[in-house]
């Protein structure tokens, strides 16, 4: 195999078949009412006895179901995604884009030509990062879609589908803002920030040994500087 063929083969992006299958499966679920209802019923049989609260506290139900979904998905994502690889690729992409901007702004045609020749390899890195980020998508959708489908069913079954808020005494949970029901907005405000905090905490715990190592080395570094 020639060097040119080897470099071309190396520059090809990784296979994305698994991600494509997952996305097609998600689309099939969303357009299939019987499957949506079935998945919602299964999730409801597990969740409603514990977080349904007999329909009396819908906000608590949304928050509890959201926490279950966010926590499970965040934990799975944390352990399935290679965060070191993602950081390395992001760093390389940032350096490449910076060099490309500098070459264009200073009209360095030779350097720009070399950078453009590196584009297949850059595209390969982008594909690898996307594949890495999408790796846990199948599992997270298996958890998320049934819970969301159950929440749709749960909200529609409520006798009172309104909340009393300071700016609106009768705020309809089912009414849509653009294409999102109001209860989805409540879920986003309550659960998603917790997921972000959990993700940050998991990253800190994973890197705790490195943090401790740097902390242990800092006194010696300070003493060397003082000397």
PDB file of N, CA and C in Angstrom, residues 114-153:
ATOM      1  N   UNK A 114      -1.295  24.105   2.716  1.00  0.00           N
ATOM      2  CA  UNK A 114      -0.985  22.942   3.554  1.00  0.00           C
ATOM      3  C   UNK A 114      -2.118  22.643   4.535  1.00  0.00           C
ATOM      4  N   UNK A 115      -2.698  23.708   5.099  1.00  0.00           N
ATOM      5  CA  UNK A 115      -3.797  23.512   6.041  1.00  0.00           C
ATOM      6  C   UNK A 115      -5.030  22.932   5.347  1.00  0.00           C
ATOM      7  N   UNK A 116      -5.301  23.372   4.137  1.00  0.00           N
ATOM      8  CA  UNK A 116      -6.433  22.836   3.392  1.00  0.00           C
ATOM      9  C   UNK A 116      -6.228  21.368   3.048  1.00  0.00           C
ATOM     10  N   UNK A 117      -4.979  20.973   2.836  1.00  0.00           N
ATOM     11  CA  UNK A 117      -4.682  19.566   2.564  1.00  0.00           C
ATOM     12  C   UNK A 117      -4.928  18.692   3.790  1.00  0.00           C
ATOM     13  N   UNK A 118      -4.946  19.313   4.966  1.00  0.00           N
ATOM     14  CA  UNK A 118      -5.192  18.568   6.204  1.00  0.00           C
ATOM     15  C   UNK A 118      -6.682  18.393   6.495  1.00  0.00           C
ATOM     16  N   UNK A 119      -7.543  18.957   5.657  1.00  0.00           N
ATOM     17  CA  UNK A 119      -8.974  18.913   5.930  1.00  0.00           C
ATOM     18  C   UNK A 119      -9.541  17.494   6.042  1.00  0.00           C
ATOM     19  N   UNK A 120      -9.123  16.533   5.188  1.00  0.00           N
ATOM     20  CA  UNK A 120      -9.659  15.169   5.377  1.00  0.00           C
ATOM     21  C   UNK A 120      -9.374  14.602   6.769  1.00  0.00           C
ATOM     22  N   UNK A 121      -8.175  14.876   7.285  1.00  0.00           N
ATOM     23  CA  UNK A 121      -7.841  14.407   8.623  1.00  0.00           C
ATOM     24  C   UNK A 121      -8.671  15.138   9.674  1.00  0.00           C
ATOM     25  N   UNK A 122      -8.906  16.435   9.446  1.00  0.00           N
ATOM     26  CA  UNK A 122      -9.733  17.209  10.374  1.00  0.00           C
ATOM     27  C   UNK A 122     -11.165  16.679  10.380  1.00  0.00           C
ATOM     28  N   UNK A 123     -11.691  16.371   9.194  1.00  0.00           N
ATOM     29  CA  UNK A 123     -13.033  15.800   9.104  1.00  0.00           C
ATOM     30  C   UNK A 123     -13.112  14.459   9.805  1.00  0.00           C
ATOM     31  N   UNK A 124     -12.036  13.699   9.703  1.00  0.00           N
ATOM     32  CA  UNK A 124     -11.989  12.409  10.398  1.00  0.00           C
ATOM     33  C   UNK A 124     -12.048  12.603  11.908  1.00  0.00           C
ATOM     34  N   UNK A 125     -11.329  13.604  12.412  1.00  0.00           N
ATOM     35  CA  UNK A 125     -11.366  13.878  13.850  1.00  0.00           C
ATOM     36  C   UNK A 125     -12.748  14.324  14.284  1.00  0.00           C
ATOM     37  N   UNK A 126     -13.403  15.150  13.450  1.00  0.00           N
ATOM     38  CA  UNK A 126     -14.754  15.592  13.771  1.00  0.00           C
ATOM     39  C   UNK A 126     -15.718  14.411  13.831  1.00  0.00           C
ATOM     40  N   UNK A 127     -15.587  13.493  12.872  1.00  0.00           N
ATOM     41  CA  UNK A 127     -16.432  12.306  12.883  1.00  0.00           C
ATOM     42  C   UNK A 127     -16.176  11.432  14.095  1.00  0.00           C
ATOM     43  N   UNK A 128     -14.898  11.320  14.483  1.00  0.00           N
ATOM     44  CA  UNK A 128     -14.556  10.522  15.661  1.00  0.00           C
ATOM     45  C   UNK A 128     -15.143  11.141  16.923  1.00  0.00           C
ATOM     46  N   UNK A 129     -15.091  12.479  17.033  1.00  0.00           N
ATOM     47  CA  UNK A 129     -15.651  13.141  18.201  1.00  0.00           C
ATOM     48  C   UNK A 129     -17.171  12.984  18.240  1.00  0.00           C
ATOM     49  N   UNK A 130     -17.818  13.101  17.072  1.00  0.00           N
ATOM     50  CA  UNK A 130     -19.264  12.937  17.030  1.00  0.00           C
ATOM     51  C   UNK A 130     -19.663  11.519  17.402  1.00  0.00           C
ATOM     52  N   UNK A 131     -18.922  10.549  16.888  1.00  0.00           N
ATOM     53  CA  UNK A 131     -19.208   9.157  17.226  1.00  0.00           C
ATOM     54  C   UNK A 131     -19.028   8.909  18.716  1.00  0.00           C
ATOM     55  N   UNK A 132     -18.001   9.530  19.302  1.00  0.00           N
ATOM     56  CA  UNK A 132     -17.751   9.396  20.732  1.00  0.00           C
ATOM     57  C   UNK A 132     -18.886  10.008  21.544  1.00  0.00           C
ATOM     58  N   UNK A 133     -19.382  11.176  21.106  1.00  0.00           N
ATOM     59  CA  UNK A 133     -20.446  11.857  21.831  1.00  0.00           C
ATOM     60  C   UNK A 133     -21.784  11.123  21.704  1.00  0.00           C
ATOM     61  N   UNK A 134     -22.005  10.472  20.573  1.00  0.00           N
ATOM     62  CA  UNK A 134     -23.278   9.808  20.326  1.00  0.00           C
ATOM     63  C   UNK A 134     -23.308   8.370  20.828  1.00  0.00           C
ATOM     64  N   UNK A 135     -22.194   7.885  21.346  1.00  0.00           N
ATOM     65  CA  UNK A 135     -22.109   6.483  21.765  1.00  0.00           C
ATOM     66  C   UNK A 135     -23.192   6.078  22.750  1.00  0.00           C
ATOM     67  N   UNK A 136     -23.481   6.872  23.776  1.00  0.00           N
ATOM     68  CA  UNK A 136     -24.495   6.450  24.748  1.00  0.00           C
ATOM     69  C   UNK A 136     -25.925   6.776  24.333  1.00  0.00           C
ATOM     70  N   UNK A 137     -26.114   7.264  23.106  1.00  0.00           N
ATOM     71  CA  UNK A 137     -27.423   7.772  22.710  1.00  0.00           C
ATOM     72  C   UNK A 137     -28.493   6.682  22.757  1.00  0.00           C
ATOM     73  N   UNK A 138     -28.144   5.461  22.338  1.00  0.00           N
ATOM     74  CA  UNK A 138     -29.124   4.387  22.330  1.00  0.00           C
ATOM     75  C   UNK A 138     -29.694   4.121  23.707  1.00  0.00           C
ATOM     76  N   UNK A 139     -28.806   4.006  24.694  1.00  0.00           N
ATOM     77  CA  UNK A 139     -29.281   3.715  26.049  1.00  0.00           C
ATOM     78  C   UNK A 139     -30.078   4.883  26.616  1.00  0.00           C
ATOM     79  N   UNK A 140     -29.577   6.095  26.423  1.00  0.00           N
ATOM     80  CA  UNK A 140     -30.276   7.238  27.003  1.00  0.00           C
ATOM     81  C   UNK A 140     -31.673   7.404  26.410  1.00  0.00           C
ATOM     82  N   UNK A 141     -31.836   7.100  25.120  1.00  0.00           N
ATOM     83  CA  UNK A 141     -33.152   7.199  24.511  1.00  0.00           C
ATOM     84  C   UNK A 141     -34.090   6.118  25.033  1.00  0.00           C
ATOM     85  N   UNK A 142     -33.544   4.932  25.329  1.00  0.00           N
ATOM     86  CA  UNK A 142     -34.368   3.864  25.891  1.00  0.00           C
ATOM     87  C   UNK A 142     -34.937   4.282  27.238  1.00  0.00           C
ATOM     88  N   UNK A 143     -34.199   5.098  27.982  1.00  0.00           N
ATOM     89  CA  UNK A 143     -34.676   5.587  29.277  1.00  0.00           C
ATOM     90  C   UNK A 143     -35.539   6.830  29.098  1.00  0.00           C
ATOM     91  N   UNK A 144     -35.107   7.757  28.255  1.00  0.00           N
ATOM     92  CA  UNK A 144     -35.765   9.058  28.170  1.00  0.00           C
ATOM     93  C   UNK A 144     -37.125   8.995  27.492  1.00  0.00           C
ATOM     94  N   UNK A 145     -37.209   8.294  26.372  1.00  0.00           N
ATOM     95  CA  UNK A 145     -38.462   8.304  25.613  1.00  0.00           C
ATOM     96  C   UNK A 145     -39.627   7.728  26.412  1.00  0.00           C
ATOM     97  N   UNK A 146     -39.493   6.574  27.088  1.00  0.00           N
ATOM     98  CA  UNK A 146     -40.636   6.073  27.873  1.00  0.00           C
ATOM     99  C   UNK A 146     -41.074   7.037  28.971  1.00  0.00           C
ATOM    100  N   UNK A 147     -40.114   7.691  29.640  1.00  0.00           N
ATOM    101  CA  UNK A 147     -40.484   8.629  30.708  1.00  0.00           C
ATOM    102  C   UNK A 147     -41.230   9.823  30.135  1.00  0.00           C
ATOM    103  N   UNK A 148     -40.750  10.363  29.012  1.00  0.00           N
ATOM    104  CA  UNK A 148     -41.426  11.505  28.396  1.00  0.00           C
ATOM    105  C   UNK A 148     -42.824  11.111  27.923  1.00  0.00           C
ATOM    106  N   UNK A 149     -42.942   9.911  27.327  1.00  0.00           N
ATOM    107  CA  UNK A 149     -44.256   9.456  26.865  1.00  0.00           C
ATOM    108  C   UNK A 149     -45.213   9.296  28.045  1.00  0.00           C
ATOM    109  N   UNK A 150     -44.694   8.786  29.167  1.00  0.00           N
ATOM    110  CA  UNK A 150     -45.558   8.655  30.344  1.00  0.00           C
ATOM    111  C   UNK A 150     -45.975  10.024  30.883  1.00  0.00           C
ATOM    112  N   UNK A 151     -45.055  10.979  30.896  1.00  0.00           N
ATOM    113  CA  UNK A 151     -45.406  12.317  31.363  1.00  0.00           C
ATOM    114  C   UNK A 151     -46.497  12.941  30.493  1.00  0.00           C
ATOM    115  N   UNK A 152     -46.440  12.706  29.177  1.00  0.00           N
ATOM    116  CA  UNK A 152     -47.524  13.173  28.307  1.00  0.00           C
ATOM    117  C   UNK A 152     -48.854  12.576  28.749  1.00  0.00           C
ATOM    118  N   UNK A 153     -48.864  11.256  28.952  1.00  0.00           N
ATOM    119  CA  UNK A 153     -50.097  10.587  29.372  1.00  0.00           C
ATOM    120  C   UNK A 153     -50.543  11.076  30.737  1.00  0.00           C
TER     121      UNK A 153
END
